[in-house]
Structures are given as C-alpha cells and as structure tokens.
Amino acid sequence: IFTMDIYKKLKPEKSEKQLLVIGKIATAIIVLLGIIWIPIMEKIGGGVMYQYLQNVQSYIAPPVTAVFLLGIIWKRVNSKAAIVTLMTGLVLLVLRLGSEIYYQPQISSGENVEGVLYAFATINFAHMAIFMFIFSVILCVSVSLATAAPNYEAIRGLSFGTLTAQDKQDNKGSYSTVDIVLSILLIVMVIGILSYFTG
C-alpha cells in the first residue's frame, strides 16, 4: 500500500526494482514497529488481545465513521472539515492510549485517582466510542459550516444531495428486494445479539 499508493505517486520515475526495494524496507519498518508495540499492547485492555483490539478500534472508528456518513448524507461537508475531524480524532486516540498506559498501575489495582486525565483514561471504551462519534459529528458539521462549501459539480453523484434524477434511476437498478430484505434481517440480527449480550 505504501509503495504503490504513496511512494509511487511521489516518485513516479522510480523503476519496478526500486519500488520493490522500497516495499521491502517499508515492510521491515512496519514489522519492527509492530514488535516494539507488543509491550504497549499489554498495558491496554488488561493485556487481553481481544480487549486491546476492541479498545483501539473503538477509538479509531468514530471520526472515520462520522466523516464517511456525513460525506454521504450531507453535500455541505468539505475536505477541510474531514481533515480537521480525522486529525482531532487522532489526537484524542493518542491522548486516550497515552493516559491509559500512564495510569495502568492505578487502573489495574482499582486505585481511585483524582483528575481529568485519569477520568478520561478510565471511561469505558464503548462509551468513549459513542462520545467520540458525537463529538466528531459536531466538529465536522461546525468546520463545514465555518468554511467554504465544496464544488458541488466536482462531487456530483458522491452524496445524496448531489444525485441527479438519472443517478437515482441508475442506483435503483443496482439492488433488489432480496438485498433490502437481507439488509433488514442483518440489522435485526445485530440488534438481537447486542440486546442478548447486554442484558
């Protein structure tokens, strides 16, 4: 991904052999960073891999989801709002993981520590995801309204507000009644599973 999507676009004159070398170097760096990250993983989610994955995913997903959904349903969202929302989400992710790692001994022992940062570090990860999503939506909408509107012609067909009558007609032919029924069934199943396991 790094080689073809980023490096090749920055250095289009590079040969296939040079791209292969860059790809190997990028892979080695990622593997090394992964190994360095292992001790940190033990400090998040109580050292349980599943809990760690859920924690990290719940901090990464909200800003991405907010930008994606708003970009589809509201044509006024612009690139500045998307970047600000994603970068703010990244800052919150680093703050949350950093505070969780810093206060890990107190969290593990159940010790109650005063302070905003400790309270931030101990919010349940699922609740944190909800708060981050709401914050991301508000931030994205606010920045969109405070900055210039996008070029609607350039984004035609990419959000509901920019669909023409022809686009809507073309989209209708891309799904069937079976697709709709299966989608509803999937939603009902997810709600059922969530309801069952949350009591």
JSON list of C-alpha atoms in Angstrom, two decimals:
[
{"chain": "A", "resi": 1, "resn": "ILE", "atom": "CA", "xyz": [0.00, 0.00, 0.00]},
{"chain": "A", "resi": 2, "resn": "PHE", "atom": "CA", "xyz": [2.75, 2.44, 0.97]},
{"chain": "A", "resi": 3, "resn": "THR", "atom": "CA", "xyz": [4.82, 1.71, -2.13]},
{"chain": "A", "resi": 4, "resn": "MET", "atom": "CA", "xyz": [2.07, 1.83, -4.76]},
{"chain": "A", "resi": 5, "resn": "ASP", "atom": "CA", "xyz": [-0.36, 4.34, -3.24]},
{"chain": "A", "resi": 6, "resn": "ILE", "atom": "CA", "xyz": [2.05, 6.82, -1.66]},
{"chain": "A", "resi": 7, "resn": "TYR", "atom": "CA", "xyz": [5.68, 6.42, -2.76]},
{"chain": "A", "resi": 8, "resn": "LYS", "atom": "CA", "xyz": [4.96, 5.76, -6.45]},
{"chain": "A", "resi": 9, "resn": "LYS", "atom": "CA", "xyz": [2.76, 8.87, -6.62]},
{"chain": "A", "resi": 10, "resn": "LEU", "atom": "CA", "xyz": [5.53, 10.97, -5.05]},
{"chain": "A", "resi": 11, "resn": "LYS", "atom": "CA", "xyz": [8.29, 9.41, -7.19]},
{"chain": "A", "resi": 12, "resn": "PRO", "atom": "CA", "xyz": [6.69, 8.22, -10.45]},
{"chain": "A", "resi": 13, "resn": "GLU", "atom": "CA", "xyz": [10.07, 7.97, -12.19]},
{"chain": "A", "resi": 14, "resn": "LYS", "atom": "CA", "xyz": [11.26, 5.08, -9.97]},
{"chain": "A", "resi": 15, "resn": "SER", "atom": "CA", "xyz": [11.70, 1.67, -11.61]},
{"chain": "A", "resi": 16, "resn": "GLU", "atom": "CA", "xyz": [9.89, -1.52, -10.54]},
{"chain": "A", "resi": 17, "resn": "LYS", "atom": "CA", "xyz": [13.11, -2.79, -8.94]},
{"chain": "A", "resi": 18, "resn": "GLN", "atom": "CA", "xyz": [13.46, 0.38, -6.86]},
{"chain": "A", "resi": 19, "resn": "LEU", "atom": "CA", "xyz": [9.79, 0.17, -5.85]},
{"chain": "A", "resi": 20, "resn": "LEU", "atom": "CA", "xyz": [10.36, -3.43, -4.74]},
{"chain": "A", "resi": 21, "resn": "VAL", "atom": "CA", "xyz": [13.29, -2.36, -2.53]},
{"chain": "A", "resi": 22, "resn": "ILE", "atom": "CA", "xyz": [11.21, 0.46, -1.01]},
{"chain": "A", "resi": 23, "resn": "GLY", "atom": "CA", "xyz": [8.37, -2.02, -0.38]},
{"chain": "A", "resi": 24, "resn": "LYS", "atom": "CA", "xyz": [10.74, -4.37, 1.48]},
{"chain": "A", "resi": 25, "resn": "ILE", "atom": "CA", "xyz": [12.13, -1.51, 3.58]},
{"chain": "A", "resi": 26, "resn": "ALA", "atom": "CA", "xyz": [8.61, -0.26, 4.42]},
{"chain": "A", "resi": 27, "resn": "THR", "atom": "CA", "xyz": [7.57, -3.81, 5.40]},
{"chain": "A", "resi": 28, "resn": "ALA", "atom": "CA", "xyz": [10.64, -4.21, 7.64]},
{"chain": "A", "resi": 29, "resn": "ILE", "atom": "CA", "xyz": [9.88, -0.90, 9.36]},
{"chain": "A", "resi": 30, "resn": "ILE", "atom": "CA", "xyz": [6.24, -1.89, 9.95]},
{"chain": "A", "resi": 31, "resn": "VAL", "atom": "CA", "xyz": [7.30, -5.27, 11.38]},
{"chain": "A", "resi": 32, "resn": "LEU", "atom": "CA", "xyz": [9.85, -3.56, 13.66]},
{"chain": "A", "resi": 33, "resn": "LEU", "atom": "CA", "xyz": [7.24, -1.06, 14.87]},
{"chain": "A", "resi": 34, "resn": "GLY", "atom": "CA", "xyz": [4.85, -3.97, 15.50]},
{"chain": "A", "resi": 35, "resn": "ILE", "atom": "CA", "xyz": [7.46, -5.74, 17.65]},
{"chain": "A", "resi": 36, "resn": "ILE", "atom": "CA", "xyz": [8.19, -2.53, 19.59]},
{"chain": "A", "resi": 37, "resn": "TRP", "atom": "CA", "xyz": [4.42, -2.08, 20.14]},
{"chain": "A", "resi": 38, "resn": "ILE", "atom": "CA", "xyz": [3.94, -5.52, 21.82]},
{"chain": "A", "resi": 39, "resn": "PRO", "atom": "CA", "xyz": [4.85, -4.36, 25.38]},
{"chain": "A", "resi": 40, "resn": "ILE", "atom": "CA", "xyz": [2.49, -1.39, 24.98]},
{"chain": "A", "resi": 41, "resn": "MET", "atom": "CA", "xyz": [-0.37, -3.73, 23.98]},
{"chain": "A", "resi": 42, "resn": "GLU", "atom": "CA", "xyz": [-0.10, -5.45, 27.37]},
{"chain": "A", "resi": 43, "resn": "LYS", "atom": "CA", "xyz": [-0.87, -2.15, 29.11]},
{"chain": "A", "resi": 44, "resn": "ILE", "atom": "CA", "xyz": [-4.11, -1.56, 27.17]},
{"chain": "A", "resi": 45, "resn": "GLY", "atom": "CA", "xyz": [-7.19, -3.68, 27.76]},
{"chain": "A", "resi": 46, "resn": "GLY", "atom": "CA", "xyz": [-5.62, -5.53, 30.68]},
{"chain": "A", "resi": 47, "resn": "GLY", "atom": "CA", "xyz": [-3.23, -7.48, 28.44]},
{"chain": "A", "resi": 48, "resn": "VAL", "atom": "CA", "xyz": [-6.07, -9.36, 26.71]},
{"chain": "A", "resi": 49, "resn": "MET", "atom": "CA", "xyz": [-5.67, -9.25, 22.92]},
{"chain": "A", "resi": 50, "resn": "TYR", "atom": "CA", "xyz": [-9.41, -9.14, 22.16]},
{"chain": "A", "resi": 51, "resn": "GLN", "atom": "CA", "xyz": [-9.94, -6.33, 24.67]},
{"chain": "A", "resi": 52, "resn": "TYR", "atom": "CA", "xyz": [-6.97, -4.44, 23.21]},
{"chain": "A", "resi": 53, "resn": "LEU", "atom": "CA", "xyz": [-8.35, -4.73, 19.66]},
{"chain": "A", "resi": 54, "resn": "GLN", "atom": "CA", "xyz": [-11.79, -3.57, 20.81]},
{"chain": "A", "resi": 55, "resn": "ASN", "atom": "CA", "xyz": [-10.28, -0.61, 22.66]},
{"chain": "A", "resi": 56, "resn": "VAL", "atom": "CA", "xyz": [-8.15, 0.60, 19.76]},
{"chain": "A", "resi": 57, "resn": "GLN", "atom": "CA", "xyz": [-10.90, 0.03, 17.19]},
{"chain": "A", "resi": 58, "resn": "SER", "atom": "CA", "xyz": [-13.39, 1.97, 19.30]},
{"chain": "A", "resi": 59, "resn": "TYR", "atom": "CA", "xyz": [-11.03, 4.98, 19.30]},
{"chain": "A", "resi": 60, "resn": "ILE", "atom": "CA", "xyz": [-10.15, 4.83, 15.59]},
{"chain": "A", "resi": 61, "resn": "ALA", "atom": "CA", "xyz": [-13.62, 4.17, 14.14]},
{"chain": "A", "resi": 62, "resn": "PRO", "atom": "CA", "xyz": [-15.74, 7.14, 15.40]},
{"chain": "A", "resi": 63, "resn": "PRO", "atom": "CA", "xyz": [-14.08, 10.01, 13.49]},
{"chain": "A", "resi": 64, "resn": "VAL", "atom": "CA", "xyz": [-13.73, 7.89, 10.34]},
{"chain": "A", "resi": 65, "resn": "THR", "atom": "CA", "xyz": [-17.38, 6.81, 10.56]},
{"chain": "A", "resi": 66, "resn": "ALA", "atom": "CA", "xyz": [-18.57, 10.37, 11.20]},
{"chain": "A", "resi": 67, "resn": "VAL", "atom": "CA", "xyz": [-16.69, 11.74, 8.18]},
{"chain": "A", "resi": 68, "resn": "PHE", "atom": "CA", "xyz": [-17.82, 8.86, 5.95]},
{"chain": "A", "resi": 69, "resn": "LEU", "atom": "CA", "xyz": [-21.51, 9.05, 6.91]},
{"chain": "A", "resi": 70, "resn": "LEU", "atom": "CA", "xyz": [-21.68, 12.85, 6.77]},
{"chain": "A", "resi": 71, "resn": "GLY", "atom": "CA", "xyz": [-19.89, 12.81, 3.43]},
{"chain": "A", "resi": 72, "resn": "ILE", "atom": "CA", "xyz": [-22.57, 10.51, 2.03]},
{"chain": "A", "resi": 73, "resn": "ILE", "atom": "CA", "xyz": [-25.69, 12.10, 3.50]},
{"chain": "A", "resi": 74, "resn": "TRP", "atom": "CA", "xyz": [-24.76, 15.82, 3.52]},
{"chain": "A", "resi": 75, "resn": "LYS", "atom": "CA", "xyz": [-23.30, 17.55, 0.47]},
{"chain": "A", "resi": 76, "resn": "ARG", "atom": "CA", "xyz": [-22.04, 20.54, 2.51]},
{"chain": "A", "resi": 77, "resn": "VAL", "atom": "CA", "xyz": [-19.18, 18.57, 4.12]},
{"chain": "A", "resi": 78, "resn": "ASN", "atom": "CA", "xyz": [-15.85, 19.70, 2.70]},
{"chain": "A", "resi": 79, "resn": "SER", "atom": "CA", "xyz": [-12.29, 18.38, 2.74]},
{"chain": "A", "resi": 80, "resn": "LYS", "atom": "CA", "xyz": [-11.16, 20.84, 5.45]},
{"chain": "A", "resi": 81, "resn": "ALA", "atom": "CA", "xyz": [-13.84, 19.54, 7.83]},
{"chain": "A", "resi": 82, "resn": "ALA", "atom": "CA", "xyz": [-12.90, 15.94, 7.06]},
{"chain": "A", "resi": 83, "resn": "ILE", "atom": "CA", "xyz": [-9.19, 16.55, 7.71]},
{"chain": "A", "resi": 84, "resn": "VAL", "atom": "CA", "xyz": [-9.82, 18.52, 10.93]},
{"chain": "A", "resi": 85, "resn": "THR", "atom": "CA", "xyz": [-12.17, 15.79, 12.21]},
{"chain": "A", "resi": 86, "resn": "LEU", "atom": "CA", "xyz": [-9.76, 12.95, 11.39]},
{"chain": "A", "resi": 87, "resn": "MET", "atom": "CA", "xyz": [-6.73, 14.77, 12.86]},
{"chain": "A", "resi": 88, "resn": "THR", "atom": "CA", "xyz": [-8.65, 15.66, 16.03]},
{"chain": "A", "resi": 89, "resn": "GLY", "atom": "CA", "xyz": [-9.71, 12.02, 16.28]},
{"chain": "A", "resi": 90, "resn": "LEU", "atom": "CA", "xyz": [-6.04, 11.02, 16.01]},
{"chain": "A", "resi": 91, "resn": "VAL", "atom": "CA", "xyz": [-5.10, 13.44, 18.81]},
{"chain": "A", "resi": 92, "resn": "LEU", "atom": "CA", "xyz": [-7.89, 12.02, 21.01]},
{"chain": "A", "resi": 93, "resn": "LEU", "atom": "CA", "xyz": [-6.71, 8.48, 20.21]},
{"chain": "A", "resi": 94, "resn": "VAL", "atom": "CA", "xyz": [-3.14, 9.31, 21.27]},
{"chain": "A", "resi": 95, "resn": "LEU", "atom": "CA", "xyz": [-4.37, 11.08, 24.44]},
{"chain": "A", "resi": 96, "resn": "ARG", "atom": "CA", "xyz": [-6.60, 8.16, 25.38]},
{"chain": "A", "resi": 97, "resn": "LEU", "atom": "CA", "xyz": [-3.98, 5.46, 24.76]},
{"chain": "A", "resi": 98, "resn": "GLY", "atom": "CA", "xyz": [-1.28, 7.56, 26.42]},
{"chain": "A", "resi": 99, "resn": "SER", "atom": "CA", "xyz": [-3.36, 8.21, 29.52]},
{"chain": "A", "resi": 100, "resn": "GLU", "atom": "CA", "xyz": [-4.40, 4.54, 29.67]},
{"chain": "A", "resi": 101, "resn": "ILE", "atom": "CA", "xyz": [-0.75, 3.45, 29.54]},
{"chain": "A", "resi": 102, "resn": "TYR", "atom": "CA", "xyz": [0.34, 6.11, 32.06]},
{"chain": "A", "resi": 103, "resn": "TYR", "atom": "CA", "xyz": [-2.34, 5.16, 34.60]},
{"chain": "A", "resi": 104, "resn": "GLN", "atom": "CA", "xyz": [-2.16, 1.38, 34.00]},
{"chain": "A", "resi": 105, "resn": "PRO", "atom": "CA", "xyz": [-0.83, 0.54, 37.51]},
{"chain": "A", "resi": 106, "resn": "GLN", "atom": "CA", "xyz": [-3.66, 2.52, 39.16]},
{"chain": "A", "resi": 107, "resn": "ILE", "atom": "CA", "xyz": [-6.28, 1.11, 36.77]},
{"chain": "A", "resi": 108, "resn": "SER", "atom": "CA", "xyz": [-5.09, -2.48, 37.43]},
{"chain": "A", "resi": 109, "resn": "SER", "atom": "CA", "xyz": [-5.11, -2.03, 41.21]},
{"chain": "A", "resi": 110, "resn": "GLY", "atom": "CA", "xyz": [-8.50, -0.29, 41.21]},
{"chain": "A", "resi": 111, "resn": "GLU", "atom": "CA", "xyz": [-6.99, 2.76, 42.88]},
{"chain": "A", "resi": 112, "resn": "ASN", "atom": "CA", "xyz": [-9.09, 5.91, 42.56]},
{"chain": "A", "resi": 113, "resn": "VAL", "atom": "CA", "xyz": [-7.05, 8.88, 41.34]},
{"chain": "A", "resi": 114, "resn": "GLU", "atom": "CA", "xyz": [-8.30, 12.46, 41.16]},
{"chain": "A", "resi": 115, "resn": "GLY", "atom": "CA", "xyz": [-8.01, 14.36, 37.91]},
{"chain": "A", "resi": 116, "resn": "VAL", "atom": "CA", "xyz": [-9.50, 14.83, 34.49]},
{"chain": "A", "resi": 117, "resn": "LEU", "atom": "CA", "xyz": [-6.84, 12.76, 32.70]},
{"chain": "A", "resi": 118, "resn": "TYR", "atom": "CA", "xyz": [-7.46, 9.73, 34.95]},
{"chain": "A", "resi": 119, "resn": "ALA", "atom": "CA", "xyz": [-11.22, 10.07, 34.42]},
{"chain": "A", "resi": 120, "resn": "PHE", "atom": "CA", "xyz": [-10.55, 10.27, 30.67]},
{"chain": "A", "resi": 121, "resn": "ALA", "atom": "CA", "xyz": [-8.36, 7.15, 30.83]},
{"chain": "A", "resi": 122, "resn": "THR", "atom": "CA", "xyz": [-10.99, 5.11, 32.68]},
{"chain": "A", "resi": 123, "resn": "ILE", "atom": "CA", "xyz": [-14.11, 5.82, 30.60]},
{"chain": "A", "resi": 124, "resn": "ASN", "atom": "CA", "xyz": [-15.46, 2.52, 29.28]},
{"chain": "A", "resi": 125, "resn": "PHE", "atom": "CA", "xyz": [-14.18, 2.04, 25.72]},
{"chain": "A", "resi": 126, "resn": "ALA", "atom": "CA", "xyz": [-17.69, 1.54, 24.30]},
{"chain": "A", "resi": 127, "resn": "HIS", "atom": "CA", "xyz": [-18.91, 4.77, 25.94]},
{"chain": "A", "resi": 128, "resn": "MET", "atom": "CA", "xyz": [-15.77, 6.50, 24.70]},
{"chain": "A", "resi": 129, "resn": "ALA", "atom": "CA", "xyz": [-16.64, 5.45, 21.14]},
{"chain": "A", "resi": 130, "resn": "ILE", "atom": "CA", "xyz": [-20.12, 7.00, 21.47]},
{"chain": "A", "resi": 131, "resn": "PHE", "atom": "CA", "xyz": [-18.73, 10.25, 22.89]},
{"chain": "A", "resi": 132, "resn": "MET", "atom": "CA", "xyz": [-16.06, 10.44, 20.18]},
{"chain": "A", "resi": 133, "resn": "PHE", "atom": "CA", "xyz": [-18.63, 9.83, 17.43]},
{"chain": "A", "resi": 134, "resn": "ILE", "atom": "CA", "xyz": [-20.96, 12.58, 18.71]},
{"chain": "A", "resi": 135, "resn": "PHE", "atom": "CA", "xyz": [-18.00, 14.96, 19.12]},
{"chain": "A", "resi": 136, "resn": "SER", "atom": "CA", "xyz": [-16.73, 14.10, 15.61]},
{"chain": "A", "resi": 137, "resn": "VAL", "atom": "CA", "xyz": [-20.14, 14.76, 14.02]},
{"chain": "A", "resi": 138, "resn": "ILE", "atom": "CA", "xyz": [-20.45, 18.13, 15.79]},
{"chain": "A", "resi": 139, "resn": "LEU", "atom": "CA", "xyz": [-16.88, 19.09, 14.85]},
{"chain": "A", "resi": 140, "resn": "CYS", "atom": "CA", "xyz": [-17.28, 18.06, 11.19]},
{"chain": "A", "resi": 141, "resn": "VAL", "atom": "CA", "xyz": [-20.56, 19.96, 10.82]},
{"chain": "A", "resi": 142, "resn": "SER", "atom": "CA", "xyz": [-19.15, 23.05, 12.58]},
{"chain": "A", "resi": 143, "resn": "VAL", "atom": "CA", "xyz": [-15.99, 23.21, 10.46]},
{"chain": "A", "resi": 144, "resn": "SER", "atom": "CA", "xyz": [-18.01, 22.59, 7.28]},
{"chain": "A", "resi": 145, "resn": "LEU", "atom": "CA", "xyz": [-20.33, 25.50, 8.07]},
{"chain": "A", "resi": 146, "resn": "ALA", "atom": "CA", "xyz": [-17.42, 27.76, 9.05]},
{"chain": "A", "resi": 147, "resn": "THR", "atom": "CA", "xyz": [-15.52, 27.16, 5.81]},
{"chain": "A", "resi": 148, "resn": "ALA", "atom": "CA", "xyz": [-16.30, 27.41, 2.10]},
{"chain": "A", "resi": 149, "resn": "ALA", "atom": "CA", "xyz": [-18.73, 24.96, 0.53]},
{"chain": "A", "resi": 150, "resn": "PRO", "atom": "CA", "xyz": [-17.23, 22.31, -1.75]},
{"chain": "A", "resi": 151, "resn": "ASN", "atom": "CA", "xyz": [-17.52, 22.47, -5.52]},
{"chain": "A", "resi": 152, "resn": "TYR", "atom": "CA", "xyz": [-20.80, 20.58, -5.96]},
{"chain": "A", "resi": 153, "resn": "GLU", "atom": "CA", "xyz": [-20.06, 19.82, -9.59]},
{"chain": "A", "resi": 154, "resn": "ALA", "atom": "CA", "xyz": [-16.82, 18.08, -8.61]},
{"chain": "A", "resi": 155, "resn": "ILE", "atom": "CA", "xyz": [-18.61, 15.85, -6.07]},
{"chain": "A", "resi": 156, "resn": "ARG", "atom": "CA", "xyz": [-21.72, 15.18, -8.17]},
{"chain": "A", "resi": 157, "resn": "GLY", "atom": "CA", "xyz": [-23.07, 11.71, -7.50]},
{"chain": "A", "resi": 158, "resn": "LEU", "atom": "CA", "xyz": [-20.94, 11.16, -4.38]},
{"chain": "A", "resi": 159, "resn": "SER", "atom": "CA", "xyz": [-23.51, 12.26, -1.78]},
{"chain": "A", "resi": 160, "resn": "PHE", "atom": "CA", "xyz": [-27.31, 12.08, -1.63]},
{"chain": "A", "resi": 161, "resn": "GLY", "atom": "CA", "xyz": [-27.63, 15.84, -2.04]},
{"chain": "A", "resi": 162, "resn": "THR", "atom": "CA", "xyz": [-25.74, 15.83, -5.34]},
{"chain": "A", "resi": 163, "resn": "LEU", "atom": "CA", "xyz": [-27.55, 12.92, -7.02]},
{"chain": "A", "resi": 164, "resn": "THR", "atom": "CA", "xyz": [-29.37, 13.78, -10.22]},
{"chain": "A", "resi": 165, "resn": "ALA", "atom": "CA", "xyz": [-32.60, 12.09, -11.32]},
{"chain": "A", "resi": 166, "resn": "GLN", "atom": "CA", "xyz": [-30.53, 9.91, -13.67]},
{"chain": "A", "resi": 167, "resn": "ASP", "atom": "CA", "xyz": [-28.15, 8.90, -10.83]},
{"chain": "A", "resi": 168, "resn": "LYS", "atom": "CA", "xyz": [-31.13, 7.90, -8.68]},
{"chain": "A", "resi": 169, "resn": "GLN", "atom": "CA", "xyz": [-32.60, 5.84, -11.52]},
{"chain": "A", "resi": 170, "resn": "ASP", "atom": "CA", "xyz": [-29.26, 4.09, -12.11]},
{"chain": "A", "resi": 171, "resn": "ASN", "atom": "CA", "xyz": [-28.92, 3.32, -8.38]},
{"chain": "A", "resi": 172, "resn": "LYS", "atom": "CA", "xyz": [-32.38, 1.75, -8.21]},
{"chain": "A", "resi": 173, "resn": "GLY", "atom": "CA", "xyz": [-31.30, -0.90, -10.68]},
{"chain": "A", "resi": 174, "resn": "SER", "atom": "CA", "xyz": [-28.26, -1.86, -8.57]},
{"chain": "A", "resi": 175, "resn": "TYR", "atom": "CA", "xyz": [-30.21, -3.59, -5.77]},
{"chain": "A", "resi": 176, "resn": "SER", "atom": "CA", "xyz": [-33.23, -5.86, -5.49]},
{"chain": "A", "resi": 177, "resn": "THR", "atom": "CA", "xyz": [-35.96, -6.62, -2.95]},
{"chain": "A", "resi": 178, "resn": "VAL", "atom": "CA", "xyz": [-33.88, -9.57, -1.73]},
{"chain": "A", "resi": 179, "resn": "ASP", "atom": "CA", "xyz": [-30.98, -7.20, -0.95]},
{"chain": "A", "resi": 180, "resn": "ILE", "atom": "CA", "xyz": [-33.30, -4.95, 1.08]},
{"chain": "A", "resi": 181, "resn": "VAL", "atom": "CA", "xyz": [-34.85, -7.88, 3.00]},
{"chain": "A", "resi": 182, "resn": "LEU", "atom": "CA", "xyz": [-31.42, -9.36, 3.78]},
{"chain": "A", "resi": 183, "resn": "SER", "atom": "CA", "xyz": [-30.13, -5.96, 4.94]},
{"chain": "A", "resi": 184, "resn": "ILE", "atom": "CA", "xyz": [-33.10, -5.54, 7.30]},
{"chain": "A", "resi": 185, "resn": "LEU", "atom": "CA", "xyz": [-32.61, -9.11, 8.56]},
{"chain": "A", "resi": 186, "resn": "LEU", "atom": "CA", "xyz": [-28.93, -8.38, 9.26]},
{"chain": "A", "resi": 187, "resn": "ILE", "atom": "CA", "xyz": [-29.82, -5.22, 11.21]},
{"chain": "A", "resi": 188, "resn": "VAL", "atom": "CA", "xyz": [-32.40, -7.14, 13.26]},
{"chain": "A", "resi": 189, "resn": "MET", "atom": "CA", "xyz": [-29.83, -9.88, 13.98]},
{"chain": "A", "resi": 190, "resn": "VAL", "atom": "CA", "xyz": [-27.20, -7.36, 15.13]},
{"chain": "A", "resi": 191, "resn": "ILE", "atom": "CA", "xyz": [-29.73, -5.61, 17.40]},
{"chain": "A", "resi": 192, "resn": "GLY", "atom": "CA", "xyz": [-30.82, -9.00, 18.75]},
{"chain": "A", "resi": 193, "resn": "ILE", "atom": "CA", "xyz": [-27.25, -10.08, 19.51]},
{"chain": "A", "resi": 194, "resn": "LEU", "atom": "CA", "xyz": [-26.45, -6.75, 21.17]},
{"chain": "A", "resi": 195, "resn": "SER", "atom": "CA", "xyz": [-29.65, -6.92, 23.24]},
{"chain": "A", "resi": 196, "resn": "TYR", "atom": "CA", "xyz": [-28.97, -10.51, 24.31]},
{"chain": "A", "resi": 197, "resn": "PHE", "atom": "CA", "xyz": [-25.39, -9.90, 25.41]},
{"chain": "A", "resi": 198, "resn": "THR", "atom": "CA", "xyz": [-26.00, -6.55, 27.11]},
{"chain": "A", "resi": 199, "resn": "GLY", "atom": "CA", "xyz": [-28.90, -7.88, 29.16]}
]
